[in-house]
Every structure is written in structure tokens, then in C-alpha cells.
mmCIF file of C-alpha atoms in Angstrom:
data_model
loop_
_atom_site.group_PDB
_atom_site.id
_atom_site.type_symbol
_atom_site.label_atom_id
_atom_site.label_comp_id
_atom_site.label_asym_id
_atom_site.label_seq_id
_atom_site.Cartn_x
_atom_site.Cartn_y
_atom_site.Cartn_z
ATOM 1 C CA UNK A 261 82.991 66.280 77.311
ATOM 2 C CA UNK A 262 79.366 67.587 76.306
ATOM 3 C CA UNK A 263 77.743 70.296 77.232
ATOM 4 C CA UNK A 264 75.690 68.455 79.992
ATOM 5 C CA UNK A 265 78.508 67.803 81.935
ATOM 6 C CA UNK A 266 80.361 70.937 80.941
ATOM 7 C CA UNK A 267 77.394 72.809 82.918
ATOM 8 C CA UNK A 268 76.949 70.694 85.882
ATOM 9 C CA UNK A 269 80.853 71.496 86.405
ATOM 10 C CA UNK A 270 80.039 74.901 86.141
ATOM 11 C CA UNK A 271 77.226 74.729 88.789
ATOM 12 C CA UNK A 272 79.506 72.485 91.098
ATOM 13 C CA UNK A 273 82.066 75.244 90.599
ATOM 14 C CA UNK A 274 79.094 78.030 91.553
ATOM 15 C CA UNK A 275 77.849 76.442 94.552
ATOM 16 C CA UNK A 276 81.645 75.993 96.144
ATOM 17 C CA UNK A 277 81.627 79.397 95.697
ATOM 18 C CA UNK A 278 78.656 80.636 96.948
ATOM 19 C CA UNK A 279 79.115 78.811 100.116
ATOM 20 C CA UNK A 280 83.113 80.274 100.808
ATOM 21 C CA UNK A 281 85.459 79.005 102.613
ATOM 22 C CA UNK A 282 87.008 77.561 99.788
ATOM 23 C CA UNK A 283 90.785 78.501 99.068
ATOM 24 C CA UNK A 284 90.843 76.637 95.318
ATOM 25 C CA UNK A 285 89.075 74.512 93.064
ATOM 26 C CA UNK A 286 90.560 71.750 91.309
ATOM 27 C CA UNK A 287 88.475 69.506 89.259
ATOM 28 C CA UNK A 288 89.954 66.270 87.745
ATOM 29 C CA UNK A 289 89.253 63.955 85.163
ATOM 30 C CA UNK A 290 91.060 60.854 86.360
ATOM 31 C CA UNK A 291 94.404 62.046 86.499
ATOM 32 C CA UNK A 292 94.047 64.692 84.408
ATOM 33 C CA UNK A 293 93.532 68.556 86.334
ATOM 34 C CA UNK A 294 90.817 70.477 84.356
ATOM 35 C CA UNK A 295 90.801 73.501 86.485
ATOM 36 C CA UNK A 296 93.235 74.785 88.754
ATOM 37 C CA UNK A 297 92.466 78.274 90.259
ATOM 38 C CA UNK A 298 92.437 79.828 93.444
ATOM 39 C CA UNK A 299 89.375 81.937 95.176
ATOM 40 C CA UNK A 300 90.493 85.360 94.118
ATOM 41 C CA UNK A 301 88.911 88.337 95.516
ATOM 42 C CA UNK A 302 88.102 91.395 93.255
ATOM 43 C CA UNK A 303 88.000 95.142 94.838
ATOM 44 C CA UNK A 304 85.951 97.419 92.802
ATOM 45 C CA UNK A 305 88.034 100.006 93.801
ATOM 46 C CA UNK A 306 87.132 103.852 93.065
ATOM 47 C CA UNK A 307 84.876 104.421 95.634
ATOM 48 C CA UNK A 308 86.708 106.504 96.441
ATOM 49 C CA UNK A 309 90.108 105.829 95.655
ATOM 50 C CA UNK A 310 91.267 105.645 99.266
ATOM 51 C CA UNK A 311 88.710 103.361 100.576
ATOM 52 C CA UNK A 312 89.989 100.786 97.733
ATOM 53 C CA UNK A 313 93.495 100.757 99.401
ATOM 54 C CA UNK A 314 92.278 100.735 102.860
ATOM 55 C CA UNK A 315 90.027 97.663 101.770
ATOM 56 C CA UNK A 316 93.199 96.090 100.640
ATOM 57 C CA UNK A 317 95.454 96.909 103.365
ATOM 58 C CA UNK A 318 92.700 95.273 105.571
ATOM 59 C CA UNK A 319 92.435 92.123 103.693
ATOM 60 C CA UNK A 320 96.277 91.635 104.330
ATOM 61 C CA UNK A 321 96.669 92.390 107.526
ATOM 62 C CA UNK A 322 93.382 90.204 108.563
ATOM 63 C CA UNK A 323 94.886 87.572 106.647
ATOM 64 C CA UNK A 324 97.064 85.284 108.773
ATOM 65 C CA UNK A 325 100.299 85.007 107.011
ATOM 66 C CA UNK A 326 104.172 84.182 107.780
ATOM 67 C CA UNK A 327 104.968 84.576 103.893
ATOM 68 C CA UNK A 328 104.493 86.703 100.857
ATOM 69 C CA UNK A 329 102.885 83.164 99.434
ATOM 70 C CA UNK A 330 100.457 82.414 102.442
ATOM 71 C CA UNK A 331 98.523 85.713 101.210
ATOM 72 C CA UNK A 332 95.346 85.740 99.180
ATOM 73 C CA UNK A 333 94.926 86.455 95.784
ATOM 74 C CA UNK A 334 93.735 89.921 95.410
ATOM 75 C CA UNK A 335 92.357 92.044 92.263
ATOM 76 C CA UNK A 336 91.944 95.666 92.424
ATOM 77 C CA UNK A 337 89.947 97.574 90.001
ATOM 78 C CA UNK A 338 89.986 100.967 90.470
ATOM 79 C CA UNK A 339 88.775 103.356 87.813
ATOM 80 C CA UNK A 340 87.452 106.810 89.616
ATOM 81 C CA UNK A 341 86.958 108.398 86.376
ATOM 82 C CA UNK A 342 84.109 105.693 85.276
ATOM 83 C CA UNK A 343 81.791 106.167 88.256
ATOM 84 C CA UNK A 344 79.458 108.596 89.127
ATOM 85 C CA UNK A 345 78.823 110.166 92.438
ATOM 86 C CA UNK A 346 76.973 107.755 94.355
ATOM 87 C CA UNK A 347 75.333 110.244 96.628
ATOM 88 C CA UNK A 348 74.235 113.127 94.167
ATOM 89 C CA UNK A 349 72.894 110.323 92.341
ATOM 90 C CA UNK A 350 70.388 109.390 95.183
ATOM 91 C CA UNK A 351 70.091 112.804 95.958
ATOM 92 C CA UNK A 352 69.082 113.670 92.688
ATOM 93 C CA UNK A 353 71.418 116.155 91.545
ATOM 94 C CA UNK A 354 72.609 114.203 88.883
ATOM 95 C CA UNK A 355 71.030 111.610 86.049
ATOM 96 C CA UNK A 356 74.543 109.355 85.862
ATOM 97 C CA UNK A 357 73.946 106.259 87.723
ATOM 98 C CA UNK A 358 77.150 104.997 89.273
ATOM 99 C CA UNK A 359 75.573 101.769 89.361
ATOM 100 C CA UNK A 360 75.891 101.106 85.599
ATOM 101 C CA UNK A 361 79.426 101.294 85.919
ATOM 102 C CA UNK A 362 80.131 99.628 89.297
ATOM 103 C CA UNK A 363 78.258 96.383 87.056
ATOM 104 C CA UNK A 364 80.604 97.093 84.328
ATOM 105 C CA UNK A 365 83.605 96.756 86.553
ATOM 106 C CA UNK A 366 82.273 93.774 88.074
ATOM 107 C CA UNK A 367 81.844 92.188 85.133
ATOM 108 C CA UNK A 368 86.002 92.889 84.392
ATOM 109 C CA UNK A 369 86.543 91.502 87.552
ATOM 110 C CA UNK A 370 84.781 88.491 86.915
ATOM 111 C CA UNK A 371 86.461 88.182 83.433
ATOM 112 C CA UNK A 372 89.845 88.639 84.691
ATOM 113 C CA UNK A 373 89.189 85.867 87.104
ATOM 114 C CA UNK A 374 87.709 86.855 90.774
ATOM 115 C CA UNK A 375 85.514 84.532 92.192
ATOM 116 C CA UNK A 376 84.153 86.970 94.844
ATOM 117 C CA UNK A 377 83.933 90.625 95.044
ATOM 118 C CA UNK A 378 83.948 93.488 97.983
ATOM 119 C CA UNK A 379 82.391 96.790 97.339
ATOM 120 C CA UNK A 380 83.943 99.161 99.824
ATOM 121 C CA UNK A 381 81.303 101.668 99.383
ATOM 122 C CA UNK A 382 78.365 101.948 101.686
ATOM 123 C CA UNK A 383 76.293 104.060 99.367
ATOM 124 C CA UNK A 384 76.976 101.927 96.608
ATOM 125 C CA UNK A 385 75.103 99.263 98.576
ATOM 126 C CA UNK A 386 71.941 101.085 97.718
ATOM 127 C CA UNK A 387 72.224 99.075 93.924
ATOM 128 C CA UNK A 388 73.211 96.088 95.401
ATOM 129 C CA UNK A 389 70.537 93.917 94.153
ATOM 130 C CA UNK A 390 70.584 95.183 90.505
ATOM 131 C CA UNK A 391 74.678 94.903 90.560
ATOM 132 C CA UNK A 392 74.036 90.979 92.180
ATOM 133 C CA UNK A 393 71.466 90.512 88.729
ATOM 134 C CA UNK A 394 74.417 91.194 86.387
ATOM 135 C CA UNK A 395 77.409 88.909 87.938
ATOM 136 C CA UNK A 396 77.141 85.245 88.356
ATOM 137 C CA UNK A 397 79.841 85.698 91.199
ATOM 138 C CA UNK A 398 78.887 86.227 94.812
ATOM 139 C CA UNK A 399 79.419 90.151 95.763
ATOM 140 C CA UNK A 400 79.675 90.502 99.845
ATOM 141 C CA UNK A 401 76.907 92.679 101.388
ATOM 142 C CA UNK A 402 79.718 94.933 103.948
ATOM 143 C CA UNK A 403 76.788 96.861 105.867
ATOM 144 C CA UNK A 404 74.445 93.078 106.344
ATOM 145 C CA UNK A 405 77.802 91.796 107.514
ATOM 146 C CA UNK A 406 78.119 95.165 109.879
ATOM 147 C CA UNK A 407 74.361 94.761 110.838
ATOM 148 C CA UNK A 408 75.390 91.213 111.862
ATOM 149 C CA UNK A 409 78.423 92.316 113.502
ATOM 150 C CA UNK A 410 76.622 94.799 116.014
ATOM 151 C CA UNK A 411 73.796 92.221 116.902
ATOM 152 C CA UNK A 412 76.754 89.511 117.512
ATOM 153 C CA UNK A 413 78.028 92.305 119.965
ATOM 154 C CA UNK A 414 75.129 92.954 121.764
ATOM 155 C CA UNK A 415 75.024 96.729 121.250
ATOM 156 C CA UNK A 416 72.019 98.364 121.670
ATOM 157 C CA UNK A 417 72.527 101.967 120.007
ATOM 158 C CA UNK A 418 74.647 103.760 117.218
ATOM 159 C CA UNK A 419 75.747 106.440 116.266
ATOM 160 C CA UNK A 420 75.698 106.377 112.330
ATOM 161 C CA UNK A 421 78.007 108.835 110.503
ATOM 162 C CA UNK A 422 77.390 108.497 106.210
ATOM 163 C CA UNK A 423 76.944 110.475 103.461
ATOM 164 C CA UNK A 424 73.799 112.476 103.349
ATOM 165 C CA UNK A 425 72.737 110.003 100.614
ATOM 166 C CA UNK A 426 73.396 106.473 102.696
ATOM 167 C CA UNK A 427 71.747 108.430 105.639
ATOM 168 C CA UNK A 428 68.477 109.522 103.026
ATOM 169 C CA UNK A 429 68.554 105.892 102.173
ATOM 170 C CA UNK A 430 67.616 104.839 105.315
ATOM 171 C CA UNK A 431 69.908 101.275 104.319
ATOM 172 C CA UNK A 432 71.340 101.094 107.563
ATOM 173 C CA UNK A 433 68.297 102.122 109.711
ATOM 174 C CA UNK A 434 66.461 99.291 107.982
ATOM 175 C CA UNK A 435 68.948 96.768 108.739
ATOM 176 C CA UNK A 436 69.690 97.895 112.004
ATOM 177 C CA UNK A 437 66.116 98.424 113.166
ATOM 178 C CA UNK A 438 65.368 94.733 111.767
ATOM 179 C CA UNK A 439 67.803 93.631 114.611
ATOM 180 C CA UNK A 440 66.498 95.640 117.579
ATOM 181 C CA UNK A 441 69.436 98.055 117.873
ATOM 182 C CA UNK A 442 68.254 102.052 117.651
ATOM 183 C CA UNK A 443 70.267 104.540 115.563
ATOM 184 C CA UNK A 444 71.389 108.370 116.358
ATOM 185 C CA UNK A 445 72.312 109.965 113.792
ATOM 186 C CA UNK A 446 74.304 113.767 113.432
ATOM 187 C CA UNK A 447 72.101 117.047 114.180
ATOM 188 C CA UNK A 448 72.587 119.028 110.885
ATOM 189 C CA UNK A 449 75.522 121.075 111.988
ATOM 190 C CA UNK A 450 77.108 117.349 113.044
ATOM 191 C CA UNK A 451 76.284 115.870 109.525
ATOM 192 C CA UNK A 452 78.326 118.624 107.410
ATOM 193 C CA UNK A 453 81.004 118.036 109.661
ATOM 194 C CA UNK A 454 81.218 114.705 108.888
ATOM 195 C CA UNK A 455 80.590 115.578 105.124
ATOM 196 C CA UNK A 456 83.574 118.013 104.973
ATOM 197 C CA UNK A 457 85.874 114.994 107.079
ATOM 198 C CA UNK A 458 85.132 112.913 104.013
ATOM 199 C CA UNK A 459 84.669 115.404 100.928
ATOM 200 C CA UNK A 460 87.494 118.046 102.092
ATOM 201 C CA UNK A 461 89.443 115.597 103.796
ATOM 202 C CA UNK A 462 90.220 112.131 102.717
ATOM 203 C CA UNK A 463 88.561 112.832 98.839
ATOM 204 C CA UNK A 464 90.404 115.998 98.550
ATOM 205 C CA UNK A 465 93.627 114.499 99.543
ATOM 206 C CA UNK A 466 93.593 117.172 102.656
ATOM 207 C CA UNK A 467 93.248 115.954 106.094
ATOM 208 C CA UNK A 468 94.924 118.883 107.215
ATOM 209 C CA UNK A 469 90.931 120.633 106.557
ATOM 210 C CA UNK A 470 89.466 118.477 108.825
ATOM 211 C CA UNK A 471 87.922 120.704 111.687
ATOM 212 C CA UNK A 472 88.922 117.898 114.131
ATOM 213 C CA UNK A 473 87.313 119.828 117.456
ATOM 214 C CA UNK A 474 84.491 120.354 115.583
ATOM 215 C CA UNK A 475 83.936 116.014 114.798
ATOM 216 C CA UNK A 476 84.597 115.938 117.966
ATOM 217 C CA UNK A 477 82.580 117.900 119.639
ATOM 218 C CA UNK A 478 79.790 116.506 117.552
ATOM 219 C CA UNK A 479 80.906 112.671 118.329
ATOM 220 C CA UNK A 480 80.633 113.482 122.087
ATOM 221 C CA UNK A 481 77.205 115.000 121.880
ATOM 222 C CA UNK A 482 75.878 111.511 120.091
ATOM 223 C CA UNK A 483 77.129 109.768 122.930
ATOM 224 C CA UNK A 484 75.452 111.695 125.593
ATOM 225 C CA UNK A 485 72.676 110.696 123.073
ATOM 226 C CA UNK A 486 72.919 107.050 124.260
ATOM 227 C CA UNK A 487 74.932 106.055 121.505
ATOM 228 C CA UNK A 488 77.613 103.205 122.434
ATOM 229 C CA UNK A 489 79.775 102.952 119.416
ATOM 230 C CA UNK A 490 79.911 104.700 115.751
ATOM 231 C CA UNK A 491 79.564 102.683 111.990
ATOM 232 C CA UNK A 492 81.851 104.468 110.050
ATOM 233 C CA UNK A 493 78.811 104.413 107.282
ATOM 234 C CA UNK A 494 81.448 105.994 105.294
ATOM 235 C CA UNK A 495 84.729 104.223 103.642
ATOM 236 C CA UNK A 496 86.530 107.370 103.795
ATOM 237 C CA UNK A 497 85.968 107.808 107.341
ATOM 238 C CA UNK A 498 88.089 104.332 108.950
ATOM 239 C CA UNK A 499 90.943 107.046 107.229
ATOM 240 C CA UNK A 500 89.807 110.157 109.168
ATOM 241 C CA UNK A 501 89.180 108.066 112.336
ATOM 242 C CA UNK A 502 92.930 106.720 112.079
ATOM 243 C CA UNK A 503 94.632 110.037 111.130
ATOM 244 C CA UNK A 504 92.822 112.170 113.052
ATOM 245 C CA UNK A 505 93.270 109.256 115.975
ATOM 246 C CA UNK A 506 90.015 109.940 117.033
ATOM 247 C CA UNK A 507 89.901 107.451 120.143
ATOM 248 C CA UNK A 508 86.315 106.496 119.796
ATOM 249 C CA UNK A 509 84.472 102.639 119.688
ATOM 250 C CA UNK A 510 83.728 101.758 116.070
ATOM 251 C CA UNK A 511 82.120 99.040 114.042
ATOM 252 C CA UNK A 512 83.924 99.688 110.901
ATOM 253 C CA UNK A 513 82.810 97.977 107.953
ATOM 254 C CA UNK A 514 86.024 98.065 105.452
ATOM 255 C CA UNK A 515 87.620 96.198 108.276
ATOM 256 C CA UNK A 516 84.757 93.913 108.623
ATOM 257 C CA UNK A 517 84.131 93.300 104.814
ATOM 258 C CA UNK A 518 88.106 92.498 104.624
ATOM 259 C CA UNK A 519 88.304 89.567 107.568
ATOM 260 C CA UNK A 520 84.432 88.219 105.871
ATOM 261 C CA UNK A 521 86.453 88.143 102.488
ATOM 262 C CA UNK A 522 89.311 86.442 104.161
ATOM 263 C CA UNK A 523 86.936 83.597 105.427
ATOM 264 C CA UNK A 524 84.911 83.253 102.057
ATOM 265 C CA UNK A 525 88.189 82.436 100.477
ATOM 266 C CA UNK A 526 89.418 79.747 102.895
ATOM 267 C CA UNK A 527 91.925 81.453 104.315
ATOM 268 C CA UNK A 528 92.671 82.270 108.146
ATOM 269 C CA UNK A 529 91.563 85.127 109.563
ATOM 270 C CA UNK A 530 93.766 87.120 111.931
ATOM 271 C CA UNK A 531 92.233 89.140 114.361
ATOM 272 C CA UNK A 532 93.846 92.574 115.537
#
């Protein structure tokens, strides 16, 4: 075979893809299989740690299954260690770009055989077009797919709880904004609340610190703000919002980033 038709294979194989909704590609040469391989899905996990599993978790339990075999392929990457901190990066209290490694990993995913990637890290989504410049597979946008999400639903306001450096970005005000639905955001007292939920709490392996009254009292007070449901703009905080059963409407984007994966790959999405 030359190297003609060795590429337009390889295009085919990009463009199925690209589009989703494909559960494996199998290309033949009369009766001969060339390639056999399933749409696997790589995590870059690490960001945090917890948010990898609870990306995970979510992409089984979306996934409508009846056997250990029905499941999709999964690959998570998790290496802590490698990345920066995404938000004292944007903040500027630190020179190591976490995005520089977050391409690295991508690239091992890609080697190792994923044909699509999740991110489950909103802040991370600030280097999302230099990370898509440096993989050839597609990488799943989690807060477009939020933004998408909320305008499907017809709200009209959030509240937005992030990390002080998603919330400088302004990433989610942007995309929100774009689709006519307003955003509240913490008073400053409210925001290190929710910084200590997700730095003292779920990264320090210490829910117990979480001032739950406190997140509380600081939820309710968006609300009378107009807001109608929260974006947990934070991976970390889907955790605090289930431990601390904090019994509040949420878009939350880990779970909406796992049933989107679940449909790329072709496989049926369960809804809970």
C-alpha cells in the first residue's frame, strides 16, 4: 500500500473521529482487517486527583451497561506530580505552565491509543486551544458543552463557583454571556469559602474542614441574587456538593463531559 493511500486512511480514520458517535473502526482490505480498534477515551487525570476518578465514575455510570463488556474503553492518566497549579499560573504566582505538561500527557494518551480525550479541569480549559494545536485527536471542550447545557435548559442566571483563576479568566462569563444567560458570582467572603471547600477539602483529602454553614450560607445569598442553579466551575466541587449533600440545583460539568464522552464514542448514554 503507498503512502497515498496510507494517508487518506488516516484522514478517513480522523474524520470518523472527529464527528463521534463511533464505537470502532475497522478498515478492510477485501477480506483482510487492517485495523481493528475501539473509540477509547483518555482522562488526563491529575487535575486534581479526585476529579480524575469522579470523571471516571461518571463515564460508567452514564454508560448504559448490563455487563462488565458493554462498558467503554477507558484510559486514565494521572500524574499530579507533572502539572503545575493551574490557577497560580494564571494568577501569576508562578512561571510553570501546567499547560506544557497537560500536552505532554495528551500526547501519551494518544500514543497509548485514545481516540478522544476529557480534561476534567475547568481552569485547564484556559489552554485549550494551544493543548488542541499539539494532538491530532479531538479533546472535548466540558465548560462549551456546560454553556450548551444551560441554554438547552432555558436558565436564565448562575451562580458560578471556580477557582479564583477560572473566575479571573472570565472563560465562563464569555461563554455564558454569548448565550444570553447572566452570571453571579461569590462576594469575596463567599469566594474563599468556596476556595477552602476545594483546597482544604477535597485537595487536602479533608472534607471534615469544610465550613459547611458557611457554603451555605453563601449559596443561599446567590440565590436571593436571582441565581437559579450553580456550575460547579470547579471539578473538586461535584465531590463537596455530594459529601457535604448540599441539596442545591447544579449544572455540573464532570457529569456532563462524562455522558458527551459516552455519545462521542458510540455508546448509549444512561441518564440518572
Amino acid at each position: 500500500m503507498n503512502n497515498n493511500k496510507v494517508q487518506a486512511i488516516v484522514e478517513k480514520v480522523k474524520e470518523l473521529v472527529q464527528r463521534g458517535n463511533v464505537s470502532r473502526i475497522v478498515v478492510r482490505k477485501g477480506e483482510r482487517v487492517l485495523l481493528n480498534t475501539p473509540v477509547n477515551v483518555g482522562i488526563v487525570g491529575g487535575v486534581g486527583p479526585h476529579a480524575g476518578l469522579d470523571l471516571t465514575r461518571k463515564l460508567f455510570d452514564h454508560t448504559r451497561a448490563e455487563a462488565d463488556q458493554e462498558h467503554l474503553p477507558v484510559m486514565l492518566y494521572s500524574f499530579p506530580d507533572r502539572i503545575g497549579e493551574r490557577p497560580a499560573f494564571l494568577l501569576g504566582k508562578t512561571a510553570d505552565n501546567p499547560g506544557e505538561a497537560i500536552g505532554d500527557i495528551m500526547a501519551e494518551l494518544a500514543r497509548a491509543g485514545a481516540t478522544v480525550i476529557g480534561m476534567p479541569c475547568n481552569t485547564a480549559h484556559w489552554f485549550y486551544d494551544d493543548l488542541c494545536l499539539r494532538t491530532h485527536l479531538p479533546v472535548l471542550h466540558m465548560l462549551r458543552l456546560t454553556a450548551d447545557h444551560l441554554e438547552r435548559t432555558g436558565v436564565n442566571t448562575v451562580g458560578l463557583l471556580a477557582t479564583d483563576g477560572t473566575i479571573q479568566t472570565g472563560i465562563y462569563e464569555n461563554l455564558l454571556s454569548g448565550r444570553g444567560i447572566r452570571v453571579i458570582k461569590p462576594d469575596a467572603p463567599g469566594q474563599r469559602q468556596v476556595m477552602s471547600a476545594i483546597y482544604d477539602g477535597v485537595k487536602a483529602g479533608n472534607l471534615g474542614a469544610i465550613d459547611v454553614a458557611a457554603l451555605r450560607c453563601t449559596l443561599d445569598a446567590m440565590i436571593a441574587q436571582g441565581a437559579e442553579c450553580f456550575v460547579l466551575g470547579c471539578t473538586e466541587l461535584p465531590i463537596v456538593f455530594a459529601q457535604c449533600e448540599l441539596p442545591y440545583p447544579v449544572a455540573d460539568p464532570t457529569q456532563i463531559l462524562a455522558e458527551a464522552a459516552v455519545s462521542f464514542a458510540g455508546y448509549p448514554v444512561k441518564k440518572m
